[in-house]
Coordinates of C-alpha atoms in Angstrom, one line a residue:
Chain A
X1003 CA -10.9 0.7 -20.0
X1004 CA -8.1 2.3 -21.0
X1005 CA -5.4 4.5 -19.0
X1006 CA -6.2 7.2 -20.9
X1007 CA -9.5 7.2 -20.3
X1008 CA -9.0 6.5 -16.4
X1009 CA -7.0 10.1 -17.1
X1010 CA -10.2 12.0 -18.2
X1011 CA -11.9 10.7 -15.6
X1012 CA -9.2 11.9 -12.7
X1013 CA -9.1 15.4 -14.3
X1014 CA -12.6 15.2 -14.8
X1015 CA -13.5 14.7 -10.8
X1016 CA -10.0 16.7 -9.6
X1017 CA -9.7 12.9 -8.0
X1018 CA -7.0 9.6 -8.0
X1019 CA -9.2 8.4 -5.0
X1020 CA -9.9 4.3 -4.8
X1021 CA -11.7 3.5 -2.4
X1022 CA -11.1 0.3 -0.6
X1023 CA -14.5 -2.3 -0.2
X1024 CA -13.2 -4.1 3.0
X1025 CA -16.9 -5.2 4.6
X1026 CA -16.5 -6.8 7.8
X1027 CA -19.5 -8.2 9.1
X1028 CA -18.0 -7.5 12.8
X1029 CA -17.4 -4.0 11.9
X1030 CA -20.0 -2.4 9.8
X1031 CA -23.3 -1.0 11.3
X1032 CA -25.2 -2.8 13.3
X1033 CA -28.6 -2.0 11.7
X1034 CA -27.4 -3.7 8.1
X1035 CA -26.9 -6.7 9.8
X1036 CA -30.8 -7.0 9.9
X1037 CA -30.9 -7.3 6.2
X1038 CA -30.7 -10.0 3.7
X1039 CA -27.1 -9.1 2.4
X1040 CA -25.6 -6.8 4.8
X1041 CA -22.3 -6.6 2.7
X1042 CA -23.8 -6.0 -0.2
X1043 CA -25.9 -2.9 1.0
X1044 CA -23.0 -2.0 2.9
X1045 CA -20.9 -1.5 -0.3
X1046 CA -23.8 -0.2 -2.3
X1047 CA -24.3 2.6 0.4
X1048 CA -20.6 3.1 0.6
X1049 CA -20.7 3.6 -3.4
X1050 CA -23.6 5.7 -3.2
X1051 CA -22.2 8.3 -1.2
X1052 CA -18.6 8.4 -2.8
X1053 CA -19.3 7.4 -6.3
X1054 CA -18.4 11.0 -7.9
X1055 CA -15.7 11.7 -5.3
X1056 CA -13.7 8.8 -6.4
X1057 CA -12.5 7.2 -9.6
X1058 CA -12.1 4.0 -8.5
X1059 CA -13.5 0.8 -6.2
X1060 CA -11.2 -2.1 -4.6
X1061 CA -13.1 -4.4 -3.3
X1062 CA -10.5 -7.0 -1.2
X1063 CA -11.5 -10.4 -2.3
X1064 CA -10.5 -11.9 0.9
X1065 CA -13.5 -10.0 2.8
X1066 CA -15.8 -11.9 0.7
X1067 CA -14.5 -15.1 0.7
X1068 CA -14.0 -15.2 4.4
X1069 CA -18.1 -15.4 4.4
X1070 CA -18.0 -18.3 1.7
X1071 CA -21.1 -19.0 -1.6
X1072 CA -22.3 -15.7 0.0
X1073 CA -19.3 -13.3 0.5
X1074 CA -18.8 -14.3 -3.0
X1075 CA -22.3 -13.4 -4.0
X1076 CA -22.5 -10.3 -2.5
X1077 CA -18.8 -9.9 -4.0
X1078 CA -20.7 -10.2 -7.8
X1079 CA -23.9 -7.8 -7.3
X1080 CA -21.2 -5.6 -5.6
X1081 CA -19.4 -5.2 -9.0
X1082 CA -22.5 -5.9 -10.8
X1083 CA -23.9 -2.3 -9.0
X1084 CA -20.9 -0.6 -10.1
X1085 CA -20.7 -2.0 -13.3
X1086 CA -24.3 -1.0 -14.1
X1087 CA -25.1 1.9 -12.2
X1088 CA -21.2 3.9 -12.5
X1089 CA -19.8 2.2 -15.8
X1090 CA -16.9 5.3 -16.1
X1091 CA -15.6 3.7 -12.3
X1092 CA -12.2 1.9 -12.4
X1093 CA -12.7 -1.7 -10.3
X1094 CA -9.5 -3.3 -8.7
X1095 CA -10.5 -7.0 -7.7
X1096 CA -7.5 -6.9 -5.2
X1097 CA -7.0 -10.5 -5.0
X1098 CA -3.2 -10.5 -5.1
X1099 CA -3.3 -13.6 -7.4
X1100 CA -0.4 -16.1 -9.1
X1101 CA 0.5 -19.3 -9.9
X1102 CA 1.7 -21.1 -13.2
X1103 CA 0.5 -19.9 -16.4
X1104 CA -2.6 -22.7 -16.8
X1105 CA -3.8 -21.5 -13.1
X1106 CA -3.2 -17.6 -14.0
X1107 CA -5.1 -17.8 -17.2
X1108 CA -8.4 -19.5 -14.6
X1109 CA -7.4 -16.6 -12.0
X1110 CA -7.8 -14.2 -14.9
X1111 CA -10.8 -15.2 -16.6
X1112 CA -12.4 -15.4 -13.2
X1113 CA -12.1 -11.6 -12.7
X1114 CA -12.0 -10.0 -16.3
X1115 CA -14.7 -12.2 -17.7
X1116 CA -16.7 -13.8 -15.2
X1117 CA -16.6 -11.3 -12.7
X1118 CA -15.8 -8.2 -15.2
X1119 CA -13.3 -6.2 -13.2
X1120 CA -11.0 -4.2 -15.1
X1121 CA -8.2 -5.0 -13.4
X1122 CA -6.6 -7.3 -10.8
X1123 CA -3.8 -7.3 -8.1
X1124 CA -1.0 -10.2 -8.4
X1125 CA 1.9 -11.2 -6.3
X1126 CA 5.1 -11.0 -8.6
X1127 CA 6.9 -14.5 -6.6
X1128 CA 6.3 -17.3 -9.7
X1129 CA 7.8 -14.7 -12.1
X1130 CA 6.6 -14.1 -16.0
X1131 CA 4.3 -17.0 -16.6
X1132 CA 2.5 -16.3 -13.7
X1133 CA 1.6 -12.8 -14.7
X1134 CA 1.7 -13.0 -18.5
X1135 CA -1.9 -14.6 -18.5
X1136 CA -3.1 -11.8 -17.1
X1137 CA -1.5 -9.2 -19.4
X1138 CA -2.6 -11.1 -22.4
X1139 CA -6.5 -9.3 -22.2
X1140 CA -7.0 -6.3 -23.9
X1141 CA -7.7 -2.9 -21.9
X1142 CA -7.8 -4.9 -18.8
X1143 CA -4.6 -4.0 -16.2
X1144 CA -3.2 -5.9 -14.2
X1145 CA -1.7 -4.5 -10.9
X1146 CA 1.6 -6.3 -9.5
X1147 CA 3.0 -5.8 -6.1
X1148 CA 6.3 -4.2 -6.1
X1149 CA 6.6 -3.0 -3.1
X1150 CA 3.9 -2.9 -0.3
X1151 CA 2.7 -1.1 2.7
X1152 CA 3.1 -3.6 5.7
X1153 CA 6.2 -4.1 7.9
X1154 CA 6.9 -7.5 5.9
X1155 CA 7.8 -5.7 3.3
X1156 CA 11.6 -5.6 4.4
X1157 CA 11.6 -9.4 5.0
X1158 CA 12.0 -9.6 1.0
X1159 CA 11.1 -6.9 -0.9
X1160 CA 13.9 -5.0 0.1
X1161 CA 16.5 -7.5 0.1
X1162 CA 19.6 -6.5 -1.9
X1163 CA 19.7 -8.8 -4.8
X1164 CA 22.7 -7.9 -7.8
X1165 CA 23.2 -4.4 -6.2
X1166 CA 19.6 -3.5 -6.3
X1167 CA 16.6 -3.9 -3.7
X1168 CA 14.4 -7.1 -5.1
X1169 CA 11.4 -4.7 -5.7
X1170 CA 13.7 -2.7 -7.9
X1171 CA 14.2 -6.0 -10.0
X1172 CA 10.6 -6.7 -9.8
X1173 CA 10.2 -3.5 -11.6
X1174 CA 13.3 -3.7 -14.0
X1175 CA 12.2 -7.7 -15.1
X1176 CA 8.2 -6.9 -15.1
X1177 CA 9.1 -4.3 -18.5
X1178 CA 10.3 -7.3 -20.5
X1179 CA 7.0 -9.3 -20.3
X1180 CA 4.8 -9.4 -22.9
X1181 CA 1.5 -6.9 -23.4
X1182 CA 3.9 -5.0 -19.9
X1183 CA 2.1 -1.8 -21.1
X1184 CA -0.9 -3.3 -19.1
X1185 CA 0.9 -3.6 -16.0
X1186 CA -0.1 -1.3 -12.9
X1187 CA 2.1 -1.4 -9.4
X1188 CA 1.3 -1.5 -5.6
X1189 CA 3.6 0.6 -3.6
X1190 CA 2.8 1.6 -0.2
X1191 CA 2.1 4.9 1.2
X1192 CA 4.3 4.8 4.1
X1193 CA 7.5 4.9 2.4
X1194 CA 6.9 8.0 -0.5
X1195 CA 10.9 8.8 -0.5
X1196 CA 10.8 5.4 -2.4
X1197 CA 8.3 6.6 -5.2
X1198 CA 11.4 8.7 -6.8
X1199 CA 13.5 5.8 -7.5
X1200 CA 10.6 3.5 -8.5
X1201 CA 9.6 6.9 -11.0
X1202 CA 13.2 6.6 -12.9
X1203 CA 12.0 2.5 -13.6
X1204 CA 8.3 3.1 -14.5
X1205 CA 8.0 7.0 -15.4
X1206 CA 4.4 6.0 -17.2
X1207 CA 2.8 3.3 -15.2
X1208 CA -0.1 3.5 -12.6
X1209 CA 0.9 3.1 -9.4
X1210 CA -1.7 1.7 -6.8
X1211 CA -0.9 3.4 -3.3
X1212 CA -2.3 1.7 -0.4
X1213 CA -1.4 2.8 3.4
X1214 CA -3.3 6.4 3.3
X1215 CA -5.1 6.7 6.0
X1216 CA -5.7 4.0 8.3
X1217 CA -2.3 2.7 7.5
X1218 CA -0.6 6.2 8.4
X1219 CA 0.9 7.5 4.7
X1220 CA 0.8 11.2 3.7
X1221 CA -1.1 12.6 0.5
X1222 CA 1.0 15.2 -0.2
X1223 CA 4.3 13.7 0.2
X1224 CA 3.2 10.3 -2.2
X1225 CA 2.1 13.2 -4.9
X1226 CA 5.4 14.6 -4.6
X1227 CA 7.5 11.9 -5.4
X1228 CA 5.0 9.7 -7.2
X1229 CA 3.0 11.7 -9.5
X1230 CA 4.0 11.8 -13.2
X1231 CA 2.4 14.5 -15.9
X1232 CA -0.9 12.3 -16.6
X1233 CA -1.3 12.1 -12.3
X1234 CA 0.0 8.4 -12.5
X1235 CA -1.4 7.3 -9.4
X1236 CA -4.4 5.9 -7.8
X1237 CA -4.3 6.2 -4.0
X1238 CA -6.7 3.8 -2.0
X1239 CA -8.3 4.4 1.3
X1240 CA -10.4 2.0 2.8
X1241 CA -11.1 1.7 7.0
X1242 CA -10.6 5.9 6.9
X1243 CA -13.5 6.2 4.4
X1244 CA -15.9 3.5 5.3
X1245 CA -15.5 3.0 9.0
X1246 CA -16.0 6.6 9.6
X1247 CA -19.2 5.7 11.6
X1248 CA -20.8 2.8 13.1
X1249 CA -23.9 4.6 13.3
X1250 CA -27.0 4.7 10.5
X1251 CA -25.0 7.8 8.9
X1252 CA -21.8 5.5 7.8
X1253 CA -22.2 6.5 3.9
X1254 CA -22.9 10.0 4.6
X1255 CA -19.6 10.1 7.5
X1256 CA -17.9 7.9 4.2
X1257 CA -18.8 10.7 2.1
X1258 CA -17.2 13.4 4.5
X1259 CA -14.2 11.2 4.4
X1260 CA -13.9 10.9 1.0
X1261 CA -14.4 14.7 0.7
X1262 CA -12.0 15.8 2.3
X1263 CA -9.5 13.2 0.2
X1264 CA -10.4 14.4 -3.4
X1265 CA -10.8 18.0 -1.8
X1266 CA -6.5 17.8 -1.0
X1267 CA -6.4 16.1 -4.5
X1268 CA -8.2 18.9 -6.0
X1269 CA -5.6 21.5 -4.7
X1270 CA -2.6 18.9 -5.9
X1271 CA -4.1 18.7 -9.5
X1272 CA -4.8 22.6 -9.6
X1273 CA -1.5 23.7 -8.0
X1274 CA 0.1 20.9 -10.8
X1275 CA -1.5 20.5 -13.9
Chain B
X202 CA -4.9 -32.8 11.5
X203 CA -1.5 -33.2 12.8
X204 CA 2.2 -33.6 10.7
X205 CA 1.7 -37.0 12.8
X206 CA -1.3 -38.0 11.6
X207 CA -0.4 -37.5 8.1
X208 CA 2.5 -39.4 8.6
X209 CA 1.0 -42.3 10.1
X210 CA -1.6 -42.0 7.0
X211 CA 1.3 -42.1 4.6
X212 CA 2.9 -45.5 6.4
X213 CA -0.8 -47.1 6.2
X214 CA -1.4 -46.5 2.5
X215 CA 2.4 -46.2 1.6
X216 CA 1.6 -43.3 -0.3
X217 CA 2.7 -39.7 0.0
X218 CA 0.0 -39.0 -3.1
X219 CA -2.0 -35.5 -3.3
X220 CA -4.3 -35.6 -5.9
X221 CA -4.5 -31.7 -7.6
X222 CA -8.0 -31.1 -8.6
X223 CA -8.0 -28.6 -11.2
X224 CA -11.7 -29.0 -13.2
X225 CA -11.6 -27.2 -16.2
X226 CA -14.9 -28.1 -18.2
X227 CA -13.1 -28.0 -21.1
X228 CA -11.5 -31.0 -20.4
X229 CA -13.7 -33.1 -18.1
X230 CA -15.6 -35.6 -20.0
X231 CA -18.6 -34.7 -21.9
X232 CA -21.7 -36.9 -20.6
X233 CA -20.6 -34.6 -17.3
X234 CA -21.9 -31.6 -19.0
X235 CA -25.2 -32.7 -18.6
X236 CA -25.2 -32.9 -14.7
X237 CA -26.3 -30.3 -12.7
X238 CA -22.9 -29.6 -11.0
X239 CA -20.3 -30.9 -13.6
X240 CA -17.1 -29.8 -11.5
X241 CA -18.1 -31.9 -8.3
X242 CA -19.4 -34.7 -10.2
X243 CA -16.1 -34.8 -11.6
X244 CA -14.5 -33.9 -8.5
X245 CA -16.2 -36.6 -6.8
X246 CA -15.9 -39.8 -9.0
X247 CA -12.0 -39.2 -9.0
X248 CA -12.1 -38.7 -5.6
X249 CA -14.3 -42.1 -5.1
X250 CA -11.9 -43.8 -7.2
X251 CA -8.5 -42.5 -5.9
X252 CA -9.2 -42.0 -1.9
X253 CA -6.7 -45.3 -0.7
X254 CA -4.1 -44.4 -2.8
X255 CA -4.2 -40.5 -2.1
X256 CA -2.8 -38.9 1.2
X257 CA -4.2 -36.0 -0.1
X258 CA -6.7 -33.6 -2.6
X259 CA -5.8 -30.4 -3.5
X260 CA -8.5 -28.2 -5.2
X261 CA -7.2 -25.3 -6.9
X262 CA -8.7 -22.4 -6.2
X263 CA -8.4 -20.9 -9.8
X264 CA -10.4 -23.9 -11.2
X265 CA -13.2 -22.6 -9.5
X266 CA -13.2 -19.5 -9.2
X267 CA -13.2 -19.2 -12.9
X268 CA -16.8 -20.2 -13.0
X269 CA -18.3 -17.7 -10.6
X270 CA -20.5 -18.3 -7.8
X271 CA -21.5 -21.9 -9.5
X272 CA -17.6 -22.4 -9.2
X273 CA -17.4 -21.5 -5.4
X274 CA -20.4 -23.6 -4.6
X275 CA -18.5 -26.9 -6.6
X276 CA -15.8 -25.9 -4.1
X277 CA -17.2 -25.7 -1.0
X278 CA -19.2 -29.2 -2.2
X279 CA -16.4 -31.0 -3.1
X280 CA -14.4 -30.1 0.2
X281 CA -17.3 -31.1 1.8
X282 CA -17.6 -34.4 0.7
X283 CA -14.3 -35.1 1.5
X284 CA -14.3 -34.3 5.0
X285 CA -18.0 -36.3 5.5
X286 CA -16.2 -38.7 3.5
X287 CA -12.9 -39.3 4.0
X288 CA -12.2 -37.3 7.0
X289 CA -8.7 -38.8 7.5
X290 CA -7.3 -37.3 3.5
X291 CA -5.1 -34.1 3.7
X292 CA -6.9 -31.4 2.5
X293 CA -4.9 -28.2 0.7
X294 CA -6.3 -25.2 -0.5
X295 CA -4.3 -24.4 -3.6
X296 CA -4.7 -20.5 -3.3
X297 CA -1.8 -18.9 -3.4
X298 CA -2.9 -16.0 -0.7
X299 CA -1.4 -13.3 0.8
X300 CA -2.2 -9.8 1.9
X301 CA -1.6 -7.6 4.7
X302 CA -2.7 -8.6 8.3
X303 CA -5.9 -7.9 8.8
X304 CA -6.5 -9.6 5.0
X305 CA -4.5 -12.8 5.4
X306 CA -6.9 -13.2 8.5
X307 CA -9.9 -13.6 6.4
X308 CA -8.3 -15.3 3.8
X309 CA -7.3 -18.3 6.9
X310 CA -11.1 -17.8 8.1
X311 CA -12.3 -18.3 4.6
X312 CA -10.3 -21.7 4.5
X313 CA -9.7 -22.9 7.7
X314 CA -13.0 -22.2 9.1
X315 CA -15.6 -21.3 6.5
X316 CA -14.1 -23.9 4.2
X317 CA -12.7 -26.3 6.8
X318 CA -9.3 -27.3 5.1
X319 CA -6.5 -28.6 6.5
X320 CA -4.4 -26.5 4.9
X321 CA -3.8 -23.6 2.4
X322 CA -1.2 -22.6 -0.1
X323 CA 0.6 -18.9 0.4
X324 CA 2.9 -16.5 -1.5
X325 CA 5.6 -15.3 0.7
X326 CA 6.7 -11.5 -1.0
X327 CA 4.5 -9.7 1.7
X328 CA 6.7 -11.5 4.4
X329 CA 6.4 -12.3 7.8
X330 CA 2.6 -10.1 8.5
X331 CA 0.8 -11.9 5.3
X332 CA 1.9 -15.2 6.7
X333 CA 1.6 -15.4 10.4
X334 CA -2.8 -15.2 10.9
X335 CA -2.5 -18.1 8.9
X336 CA 0.4 -19.7 11.1
X337 CA -2.1 -19.0 14.4
X338 CA -4.6 -21.5 13.4
X339 CA -3.6 -25.2 15.7
X340 CA -3.6 -28.1 13.4
X341 CA -4.3 -26.0 10.5
X342 CA -0.9 -25.8 8.1
X343 CA 0.0 -23.0 6.0
X344 CA 2.2 -24.0 2.8
X345 CA 4.4 -21.6 1.5
X346 CA 5.9 -21.0 -1.6
X347 CA 9.8 -21.0 -1.7
X348 CA 10.8 -22.8 -5.2
X349 CA 8.3 -23.2 -7.8
X350 CA 7.9 -25.6 -11.4
X351 CA 7.4 -23.2 -13.6
X352 CA 10.0 -21.3 -15.9
X353 CA 9.5 -17.7 -14.1
X354 CA 10.5 -19.3 -10.9
X355 CA 14.3 -18.4 -12.1
X356 CA 12.6 -14.4 -12.7
X357 CA 13.1 -14.1 -9.2
X358 CA 13.4 -16.8 -6.3
X359 CA 17.0 -18.1 -7.4
X360 CA 18.0 -14.1 -7.6
X361 CA 21.4 -13.7 -5.2
X362 CA 20.3 -12.4 -2.3
X363 CA 23.2 -11.3 0.4
X364 CA 24.8 -14.3 -0.7
X365 CA 22.4 -17.0 -1.1
X366 CA 19.4 -17.5 -3.4
X367 CA 15.9 -16.0 -2.8
X368 CA 14.2 -19.1 -2.4
X369 CA 16.5 -19.9 0.7
X370 CA 16.2 -16.9 2.1
X371 CA 12.5 -17.5 2.6
X372 CA 12.5 -20.5 4.3
X373 CA 15.5 -19.1 6.8
X374 CA 13.4 -15.9 7.7
X375 CA 10.3 -18.2 7.9
X376 CA 11.5 -20.2 10.4
X377 CA 11.4 -17.2 12.4
X378 CA 8.4 -17.0 12.3
X379 CA 5.6 -17.0 15.2
X380 CA 4.2 -20.7 14.9
X381 CA 6.7 -21.6 12.4
X382 CA 6.2 -25.3 13.0
X383 CA 2.5 -25.1 11.4
X384 CA 4.7 -23.7 7.7
X385 CA 5.5 -26.9 4.8
X386 CA 6.7 -25.6 1.8
X387 CA 6.3 -26.0 -2.0
X388 CA 9.2 -27.0 -3.3
X389 CA 9.0 -28.0 -7.2
X390 CA 9.6 -31.4 -8.4
X391 CA 11.1 -30.7 -11.2
X392 CA 14.7 -29.3 -9.7
X393 CA 15.4 -32.3 -7.7
X394 CA 19.3 -31.9 -7.1
X395 CA 17.6 -28.6 -5.1
X396 CA 16.1 -30.5 -2.1
X397 CA 19.7 -31.5 -0.7
X398 CA 20.2 -27.6 -0.3
X399 CA 16.6 -27.3 0.9
X400 CA 16.8 -30.1 3.2
X401 CA 19.8 -28.1 5.3
X402 CA 17.4 -25.3 5.9
X403 CA 14.0 -26.9 6.8
X404 CA 14.9 -30.6 7.4
X405 CA 11.8 -31.3 9.7
X406 CA 9.3 -29.9 7.3
X407 CA 6.4 -31.5 4.8
X408 CA 7.4 -29.9 1.5
X409 CA 4.5 -30.1 -1.1
X410 CA 6.3 -30.8 -4.3
X411 CA 4.5 -30.0 -7.5
X412 CA 5.6 -31.1 -11.1
X413 CA 5.6 -34.5 -11.2
X414 CA 3.9 -35.8 -14.5
X415 CA 2.5 -33.1 -16.6
X416 CA 5.5 -31.0 -15.8
X417 CA 7.8 -34.0 -16.3
X418 CA 9.5 -34.5 -12.6
X419 CA 11.2 -37.3 -11.4
X420 CA 9.6 -39.1 -8.6
X421 CA 12.9 -41.3 -7.4
X422 CA 14.9 -37.9 -8.0
X423 CA 12.7 -36.0 -5.8
X424 CA 13.2 -38.9 -3.0
X425 CA 16.2 -39.2 -3.3
X426 CA 17.0 -35.8 -2.0
X427 CA 14.1 -34.6 -0.6
X428 CA 12.5 -37.0 1.8
X429 CA 13.2 -37.1 5.2
X430 CA 13.1 -39.6 8.1
X431 CA 9.4 -38.7 8.5
X432 CA 8.7 -39.3 4.5
X433 CA 8.1 -35.4 5.0
X434 CA 6.7 -35.3 1.1
X435 CA 3.7 -34.9 -0.5
X436 CA 3.9 -35.1 -4.2
X437 CA 1.3 -33.4 -6.1
X438 CA -0.2 -35.2 -9.3
X439 CA -3.3 -33.4 -11.1
X440 CA -3.1 -33.5 -14.6
X441 CA -1.6 -37.2 -15.4
X442 CA -4.3 -38.7 -13.1
X443 CA -7.4 -36.7 -13.7
X444 CA -7.0 -36.0 -17.6
X445 CA -6.1 -39.8 -18.0
X446 CA -9.1 -40.3 -20.1
X447 CA -11.5 -38.1 -21.6
X448 CA -14.0 -40.2 -21.8
X449 CA -16.8 -42.2 -19.2
X450 CA -13.8 -44.4 -18.2
X451 CA -12.2 -41.4 -16.4
X452 CA -12.3 -42.4 -12.6
X453 CA -11.4 -45.9 -13.5
X454 CA -8.2 -45.0 -15.8
X455 CA -7.0 -41.9 -12.8
X456 CA -7.0 -44.6 -10.6
X457 CA -5.1 -46.8 -12.7
X458 CA -2.4 -43.6 -13.2
X459 CA -2.9 -43.1 -9.3
X460 CA -2.0 -46.6 -8.5
X461 CA 1.3 -46.8 -10.8
X462 CA 2.3 -43.4 -8.6
X463 CA 1.5 -45.2 -5.6
X464 CA 3.3 -48.5 -6.2
X465 CA 6.1 -46.6 -6.9
X466 CA 6.0 -44.7 -3.9
X467 CA 5.4 -48.2 -1.8
X468 CA 8.5 -49.4 -3.4
X469 CA 10.7 -46.3 -2.5
X470 CA 9.1 -46.6 1.4
X471 CA 9.7 -49.8 1.4
X472 CA 13.4 -49.3 0.5
X473 CA 13.8 -47.2 2.9
X474 CA 11.7 -47.8 5.7

């Protein structure tokens, strides 16, 4: 998928919502636990109930790997289900990978070829040759951590490095990498005021914004500072949507929560474009 | 496994070698490709041929994930094979994981519980709450990236932050985290002179040292600056050992290469202890 296609989908759906798929067997409705693949059944129901309100799905690989081979099979079924039934939707493997070059190439193959995701999240600590193997894939997108939404973001990401915060240095440096046009960035919603500075460095890039919902960020604040003239935002919400109910109505309730966010997004889009 | 047990194994085998298992179907001997699970058969042969010369095995998860479900099954079989046949050997899931707290908890479950590795590698960028969930596991070890062996290490890890390099700040800060006694660190062998400074910050921690062999680092230099009075080093070699031959003699040749390294290590241990 190209960023242009993603942009068109956002305008058409009036949504820049991405639903995070973090399936936890201790949190999903009890009646699903009797099925053969509870994780997939849960994801499938959430996807079917929300696909017209969201432009992206972001399975978090940890929540599949925790269940071993069975979990990896659920991940494969989930991405296949999205690609077969809703091929226009942007898919993100939230995997936070990154290693030396030949290893990153294998991770890129895993997520871009074997699983056929549109994008994958990566960590920047190991630098250029740990990220460029991902960037080499045409029409695939590499979403690099810049400023995350957790408390630990302030341990290293905001350290002063040569007069600027580390995460800004990460953004600046990454722009010099080969095929950097395939980069997007993770920027946490819990620090909306940071978006203004970030937009000075990466005005055109898509930003994946976690931290709305359960993590407490404000959508209007994020849009105020982070939106560009192509929208340029993918706002992720996971727990607030997928765990809106633990009952048999979980998919319906997930839709209600997704609809609330989408309606807020539609108002913002209508007021700006 | 405790670090004391690891130390005892090192003295007994006169080896602090860790063999990296990076099985690449394009590099493993052709005759194995006809077997049902070439990756596992390759690993098994390497393990059987080297287990008395090495104290650790480090499967690199990327090289399994690239082959999807089949690859994940090979990973499971590989770790099970080591745990069942050579239970004294220290196992490292080289996964470079790290995410917000509840996600890192799931990764920790994946590698410490589901797969039953002794340790896992993690990336520090997201800070304290992305690493502490791993540290909560008793007698399990979390090996955090400090200074890596690749070219991109100089993009961010060596940036000056408040008067010191970022990787030193990472080491210092990590010592304040809960259960930090369960931390080990990745320090690349390609920069042996850095070990002296690193040992001032983490004198007692085990350091996992990649970059010997194919990546070009010198064992004697690493030991000169990096060894502590409990040895404190795990030196990893992957390609130089596992791909020593592409023929039917690959396991035998792998043993020969491992033996060379082990003998060099034995000399160093004998001269120092």
